[in-house]
mmCIF file of C-alpha atoms in Angstrom:
data_model
loop_
_atom_site.group_PDB
_atom_site.id
_atom_site.type_symbol
_atom_site.label_atom_id
_atom_site.label_comp_id
_atom_site.label_asym_id
_atom_site.label_seq_id
_atom_site.Cartn_x
_atom_site.Cartn_y
_atom_site.Cartn_z
ATOM 1 C CA GLU O 1 -2.521 11.026 -10.247
ATOM 2 C CA THR O 2 -0.331 7.931 -10.293
ATOM 3 C CA GLY O 3 -1.196 6.652 -13.758
ATOM 4 C CA VAL O 4 -2.631 3.467 -12.251
ATOM 5 C CA THR O 5 -6.277 3.007 -13.147
ATOM 6 C CA GLN O 6 -8.729 0.484 -11.779
ATOM 7 C CA SER O 7 -12.150 -0.563 -12.988
ATOM 8 C CA PRO O 8 -14.870 -0.610 -12.008
ATOM 9 C CA THR O 9 -14.804 1.920 -9.159
ATOM 10 C CA HIS O 10 -17.737 0.341 -7.372
ATOM 11 C CA LEU O 11 -19.367 -3.060 -7.634
ATOM 12 C CA ILE O 12 -22.138 -4.952 -5.871
ATOM 13 C CA LYS O 13 -22.225 -8.733 -6.087
ATOM 14 C CA THR O 14 -24.236 -11.504 -4.498
ATOM 15 C CA ARG O 15 -22.697 -14.130 -2.240
ATOM 16 C CA GLY O 16 -21.472 -17.103 -4.269
ATOM 17 C CA GLN O 17 -20.910 -15.111 -7.455
ATOM 18 C CA GLN O 18 -17.595 -14.505 -9.166
ATOM 19 C CA VAL O 19 -15.998 -11.119 -9.825
ATOM 20 C CA THR O 20 -13.168 -9.781 -11.988
ATOM 21 C CA LEU O 21 -11.416 -6.530 -11.147
ATOM 22 C CA ARG O 22 -9.069 -4.824 -13.574
ATOM 23 C CA CYS O 23 -5.967 -2.726 -13.247
ATOM 24 C CA SER O 24 -3.957 -0.792 -15.784
ATOM 25 C CA SER O 25 -0.456 -0.170 -14.514
ATOM 26 C CA GLN O 26 1.645 2.936 -14.931
ATOM 27 C CA SER O 27 3.527 3.089 -18.207
ATOM 28 C CA GLY O 28 6.826 1.208 -18.016
ATOM 29 C CA HIS O 29 5.950 -0.655 -14.820
ATOM 30 C CA ASN O 30 6.311 -4.441 -15.026
ATOM 31 C CA THR O 31 5.109 -5.337 -11.530
ATOM 32 C CA VAL O 32 1.568 -5.279 -10.200
ATOM 33 C CA SER O 33 0.457 -6.020 -6.649
ATOM 34 C CA TRP O 34 -3.057 -6.436 -5.325
ATOM 35 C CA TYR O 35 -4.252 -5.567 -1.827
ATOM 36 C CA GLN O 36 -7.503 -5.960 0.075
ATOM 37 C CA GLN O 37 -8.459 -3.232 2.526
ATOM 38 C CA ALA O 38 -11.316 -3.791 4.939
ATOM 39 C CA LEU O 39 -12.953 -0.769 6.505
ATOM 40 C CA GLY O 40 -10.771 0.852 9.143
ATOM 41 C CA GLN O 41 -7.781 -1.404 8.516
ATOM 42 C CA GLY O 42 -4.560 -1.215 6.572
ATOM 43 C CA PRO O 43 -4.254 -2.945 3.195
ATOM 44 C CA GLN O 44 -3.473 -6.665 3.180
ATOM 45 C CA PHE O 45 -1.244 -8.121 0.477
ATOM 46 C CA ILE O 46 -2.990 -10.597 -1.822
ATOM 47 C CA PHE O 47 -0.353 -11.298 -4.478
ATOM 48 C CA GLN O 48 2.146 -9.769 -6.842
ATOM 49 C CA TYR O 49 2.777 -10.335 -10.541
ATOM 50 C CA TYR O 50 6.109 -9.692 -12.205
ATOM 51 C CA ARG O 51 6.401 -9.980 -15.966
ATOM 52 C CA GLU O 52 3.220 -12.073 -16.216
ATOM 53 C CA GLU O 53 4.085 -14.523 -13.452
ATOM 54 C CA GLU O 54 2.887 -14.642 -9.871
ATOM 55 C CA ASN O 55 5.950 -14.127 -7.708
ATOM 56 C CA GLY O 56 4.496 -13.677 -4.246
ATOM 57 C CA ARG O 57 1.278 -14.408 -2.409
ATOM 58 C CA GLY O 58 -0.193 -13.389 0.905
ATOM 59 C CA ASN O 59 -2.495 -15.386 3.157
ATOM 60 C CA PHE O 60 -5.500 -15.578 0.847
ATOM 61 C CA PRO O 61 -7.342 -18.725 -0.304
ATOM 62 C CA PRO O 62 -7.028 -20.098 -3.853
ATOM 63 C CA ARG O 63 -10.377 -18.627 -4.843
ATOM 64 C CA PHE O 64 -8.428 -15.367 -5.126
ATOM 65 C CA SER O 65 -6.526 -15.606 -8.401
ATOM 66 C CA GLY O 66 -5.001 -13.251 -10.884
ATOM 67 C CA LEU O 67 -3.449 -12.647 -14.241
ATOM 68 C CA GLN O 68 -0.967 -10.235 -15.695
ATOM 69 C CA PHE O 69 -1.029 -9.580 -19.418
ATOM 70 C CA PRO O 70 1.841 -8.843 -21.842
ATOM 71 C CA ASN O 71 1.096 -5.111 -21.553
ATOM 72 C CA TYR O 72 1.455 -5.572 -17.749
ATOM 73 C CA SER O 73 -2.179 -4.792 -17.005
ATOM 74 C CA SER O 74 -3.713 -7.174 -14.516
ATOM 75 C CA GLU O 75 -6.887 -8.825 -13.300
ATOM 76 C CA LEU O 76 -7.949 -10.021 -9.880
ATOM 77 C CA ASN O 77 -10.549 -12.793 -9.879
ATOM 78 C CA VAL O 78 -12.482 -13.854 -6.834
ATOM 79 C CA ASN O 79 -14.691 -16.944 -6.966
ATOM 80 C CA ALA O 80 -17.469 -18.012 -4.618
ATOM 81 C CA LEU O 81 -17.782 -14.573 -3.071
ATOM 82 C CA GLU O 82 -18.340 -14.352 0.668
ATOM 83 C CA LEU O 83 -19.752 -11.477 2.674
ATOM 84 C CA ASP O 84 -16.304 -10.903 4.226
ATOM 85 C CA ASP O 85 -14.881 -10.222 0.773
ATOM 86 C CA SER O 86 -16.548 -6.832 0.913
ATOM 87 C CA ALA O 87 -13.640 -4.394 0.874
ATOM 88 C CA LEU O 88 -11.651 -1.861 -1.099
ATOM 89 C CA TYR O 89 -9.395 -3.690 -3.555
ATOM 90 C CA LEU O 90 -6.233 -1.827 -4.410
ATOM 91 C CA CYS O 91 -3.858 -2.345 -7.273
ATOM 92 C CA ALA O 92 -0.329 -0.970 -7.215
ATOM 93 C CA SER O 93 2.288 -0.932 -9.920
ATOM 94 C CA SER O 94 6.028 -0.530 -9.642
ATOM 95 C CA LEU O 95 8.943 -0.242 -12.005
ATOM 96 C CA GLU O 96 10.446 -3.431 -10.598
ATOM 97 C CA ALA O 97 9.352 -5.865 -7.893
ATOM 98 C CA TYR O 98 11.528 -4.163 -5.301
ATOM 99 C CA THR O 99 10.839 -0.484 -6.040
ATOM 100 C CA GLU O 100 8.181 1.811 -4.595
ATOM 101 C CA ALA O 101 4.603 1.016 -5.484
ATOM 102 C CA PHE O 102 2.069 3.491 -6.850
ATOM 103 C CA PHE O 103 -1.571 2.811 -6.116
ATOM 104 C CA GLY O 104 -4.771 3.209 -8.050
ATOM 105 C CA GLN O 105 -7.934 4.567 -6.491
ATOM 106 C CA GLY O 106 -9.304 1.124 -5.795
ATOM 107 C CA THR O 107 -12.471 -0.827 -6.484
ATOM 108 C CA ARG O 108 -15.067 -0.854 -3.734
ATOM 109 C CA LEU O 109 -16.644 -4.325 -3.725
ATOM 110 C CA THR O 110 -19.791 -4.981 -1.742
ATOM 111 C CA VAL O 111 -21.026 -8.548 -1.361
ATOM 112 C CA VAL O 112 -24.646 -8.929 -0.305
ATOM 113 C CA ASP M 1 1.406 -9.120 11.864
ATOM 114 C CA ALA M 2 2.653 -5.637 11.104
ATOM 115 C CA LYS M 3 6.286 -5.093 11.915
ATOM 116 C CA THR M 4 5.783 -1.481 12.887
ATOM 117 C CA THR M 5 4.114 0.380 15.748
ATOM 118 C CA GLN M 6 2.537 3.807 15.310
ATOM 119 C CA PRO M 7 0.324 5.968 17.508
ATOM 120 C CA PRO M 8 -3.300 5.623 16.395
ATOM 121 C CA SER M 9 -3.873 9.346 16.064
ATOM 122 C CA MET M 10 -2.197 12.753 16.224
ATOM 123 C CA ASP M 11 -3.183 16.390 15.853
ATOM 124 C CA CYS M 12 -1.093 19.186 14.388
ATOM 125 C CA ALA M 13 -1.773 22.874 13.829
ATOM 126 C CA GLU M 14 -1.830 24.120 10.271
ATOM 127 C CA GLY M 15 1.502 25.620 9.245
ATOM 128 C CA ARG M 16 3.464 23.746 11.903
ATOM 129 C CA ALA M 17 5.695 20.745 11.364
ATOM 130 C CA ALA M 18 3.998 17.389 11.804
ATOM 131 C CA ASN M 19 6.285 14.726 13.257
ATOM 132 C CA LEU M 20 4.977 11.190 12.940
ATOM 133 C CA PRO M 21 6.883 8.503 14.877
ATOM 134 C CA CYS M 22 7.232 4.840 13.999
ATOM 135 C CA ASN M 23 8.866 1.966 15.865
ATOM 136 C CA HIS M 24 10.309 -0.952 13.922
ATOM 137 C CA SER M 25 12.497 -2.627 16.500
ATOM 138 C CA THR M 26 12.755 -5.959 14.641
ATOM 139 C CA ILE M 27 13.902 -4.461 11.360
ATOM 140 C CA SER M 28 16.684 -6.372 9.654
ATOM 141 C CA GLY M 29 19.653 -5.010 7.807
ATOM 142 C CA ASN M 30 18.251 -5.198 4.296
ATOM 143 C CA GLU M 31 14.758 -3.921 5.020
ATOM 144 C CA TYR M 32 13.689 -0.456 3.960
ATOM 145 C CA VAL M 33 11.266 1.831 5.791
ATOM 146 C CA TYR M 34 8.474 3.150 3.597
ATOM 147 C CA TRP M 35 5.862 5.789 4.311
ATOM 148 C CA TYR M 36 2.533 6.056 2.557
ATOM 149 C CA ARG M 37 -0.559 8.068 3.324
ATOM 150 C CA GLN M 38 -4.182 7.489 2.518
ATOM 151 C CA ILE M 39 -6.685 10.259 2.263
ATOM 152 C CA HIS M 40 -10.211 9.098 2.943
ATOM 153 C CA SER M 41 -11.516 6.605 0.379
ATOM 154 C CA GLN M 42 -8.549 7.073 -1.955
ATOM 155 C CA GLY M 43 -5.669 4.775 -2.835
ATOM 156 C CA PRO M 44 -2.507 5.078 -0.711
ATOM 157 C CA GLN M 45 0.005 7.667 -1.862
ATOM 158 C CA TYR M 46 3.728 7.003 -1.719
ATOM 159 C CA ILE M 47 5.612 9.598 0.344
ATOM 160 C CA ILE M 48 9.200 8.542 0.937
ATOM 161 C CA HIS M 49 11.438 5.617 1.821
ATOM 162 C CA GLY M 50 14.882 5.033 3.275
ATOM 163 C CA LEU M 51 17.348 2.418 4.459
ATOM 164 C CA LYS M 52 19.588 4.072 7.017
ATOM 165 C CA ASN M 53 20.347 7.615 5.905
ATOM 166 C CA ASN M 54 17.966 10.504 6.356
ATOM 167 C CA GLU M 55 16.000 11.285 3.232
ATOM 168 C CA THR M 56 14.182 14.364 1.984
ATOM 169 C CA ASN M 57 11.946 14.990 -0.989
ATOM 170 C CA GLU M 58 9.375 17.585 -2.007
ATOM 171 C CA MET M 59 6.764 16.094 0.287
ATOM 172 C CA ALA M 60 8.561 15.174 3.493
ATOM 173 C CA SER M 61 11.701 14.251 5.377
ATOM 174 C CA LEU M 62 12.462 10.851 6.869
ATOM 175 C CA ILE M 63 14.714 10.600 9.894
ATOM 176 C CA ILE M 64 15.918 7.084 10.765
ATOM 177 C CA THR M 65 17.730 6.488 14.058
ATOM 178 C CA GLU M 66 21.237 5.123 13.961
ATOM 179 C CA ASP M 67 20.145 1.718 15.274
ATOM 180 C CA ARG M 68 17.298 1.770 12.698
ATOM 181 C CA LYS M 69 14.760 0.727 15.304
ATOM 182 C CA SER M 70 12.616 3.799 14.823
ATOM 183 C CA SER M 71 11.969 6.598 12.387
ATOM 184 C CA THR M 72 10.108 9.883 12.123
ATOM 185 C CA LEU M 73 8.288 11.298 9.138
ATOM 186 C CA ILE M 74 8.324 15.080 9.086
ATOM 187 C CA LEU M 75 5.869 17.194 7.122
ATOM 188 C CA PRO M 76 7.571 20.586 7.448
ATOM 189 C CA HIS M 77 4.583 22.890 6.987
ATOM 190 C CA ALA M 78 1.376 20.942 7.416
ATOM 191 C CA THR M 79 -1.717 22.020 5.528
ATOM 192 C CA LEU M 80 -5.335 20.915 5.889
ATOM 193 C CA ARG M 81 -4.838 18.684 2.849
ATOM 194 C CA ASP M 82 -2.298 16.653 4.800
ATOM 195 C CA THR M 83 -5.099 15.224 6.956
ATOM 196 C CA ALA M 84 -4.866 11.483 6.257
ATOM 197 C CA VAL M 85 -3.893 8.114 7.672
ATOM 198 C CA TYR M 86 -0.116 7.716 7.543
ATOM 199 C CA TYR M 87 1.373 4.257 7.270
ATOM 200 C CA CYS M 88 4.910 3.316 8.207
ATOM 201 C CA ILE M 89 5.886 0.055 6.553
ATOM 202 C CA VAL M 90 8.931 -2.141 6.685
ATOM 203 C CA ARG M 91 9.539 -3.804 3.373
ATOM 204 C CA TYR M 92 9.582 -7.508 4.074
ATOM 205 C CA PRO M 93 11.527 -9.618 1.612
ATOM 206 C CA MET M 94 9.541 -12.746 0.827
ATOM 207 C CA ASP M 95 11.670 -15.106 -1.174
ATOM 208 C CA SER M 96 12.717 -12.832 -4.016
ATOM 209 C CA ASN M 97 9.703 -10.611 -3.588
ATOM 210 C CA TYR M 98 9.010 -7.567 -1.552
ATOM 211 C CA GLN M 99 5.523 -7.395 -0.140
ATOM 212 C CA LEU M 100 4.420 -4.471 1.975
ATOM 213 C CA ILE M 101 3.003 -5.343 5.395
ATOM 214 C CA TRP M 102 0.712 -2.614 6.676
ATOM 215 C CA GLY M 103 -0.383 -1.812 10.209
ATOM 216 C CA ALA M 104 -3.281 0.393 11.217
ATOM 217 C CA GLY M 105 -1.348 3.632 10.663
ATOM 218 C CA THR M 106 -1.607 7.034 12.353
ATOM 219 C CA LYS M 107 -4.612 9.210 11.679
ATOM 220 C CA LEU M 108 -3.175 12.715 11.388
ATOM 221 C CA ILE M 109 -5.609 15.585 11.755
ATOM 222 C CA ILE M 110 -4.420 19.048 10.763
ATOM 223 C CA LYS M 111 -6.340 21.750 12.603
ATOM 224 C CA PRO M 112 -6.773 25.326 11.346
#
């Protein structure tokens, strides 16, 4: 157990819909990163939040957005869902932006 | 593109040491080597990281060559529960941030 919790664990959405995924970081951690993992591949970095501000972004379109709250929990929002957005979405928290990251169990998103 | 190269799969007998190699020939002086593993359908689990000295913790040992172009993760007494995909990652500084860039990893199968 890493102390990082994600909700929901599974989700089915229709193409074109919007989705919000949630992450509660480990106590004391001020940095949250989000990753997308397609089946059979390694995770791909979406973005990172440090003390409520986005401070790094991978190669994902603007319809992927996020928030970090004062308690350092976080949300990932995806608009206009596409079939290729079907994946495991992973949240990781770390004590600081440059320290090791601890992952939650992920949210399995299926877009139909 | 991932900055590391790992064999796609390896087998190891239960109770023996599992040695997982990783090449990171383009690593720069301030980049760390991180190892994570992912058991099927779970979030990645942090194992160990290092810069240039060998490191050991309760899970594993990390041996980094003197030129830092490759490393080996050692699980000293592998058990069936160590069956997982193991990822070797070079921490890539992006502006002031530190995203993790993942490859496809090594699928390690521990055999009884």
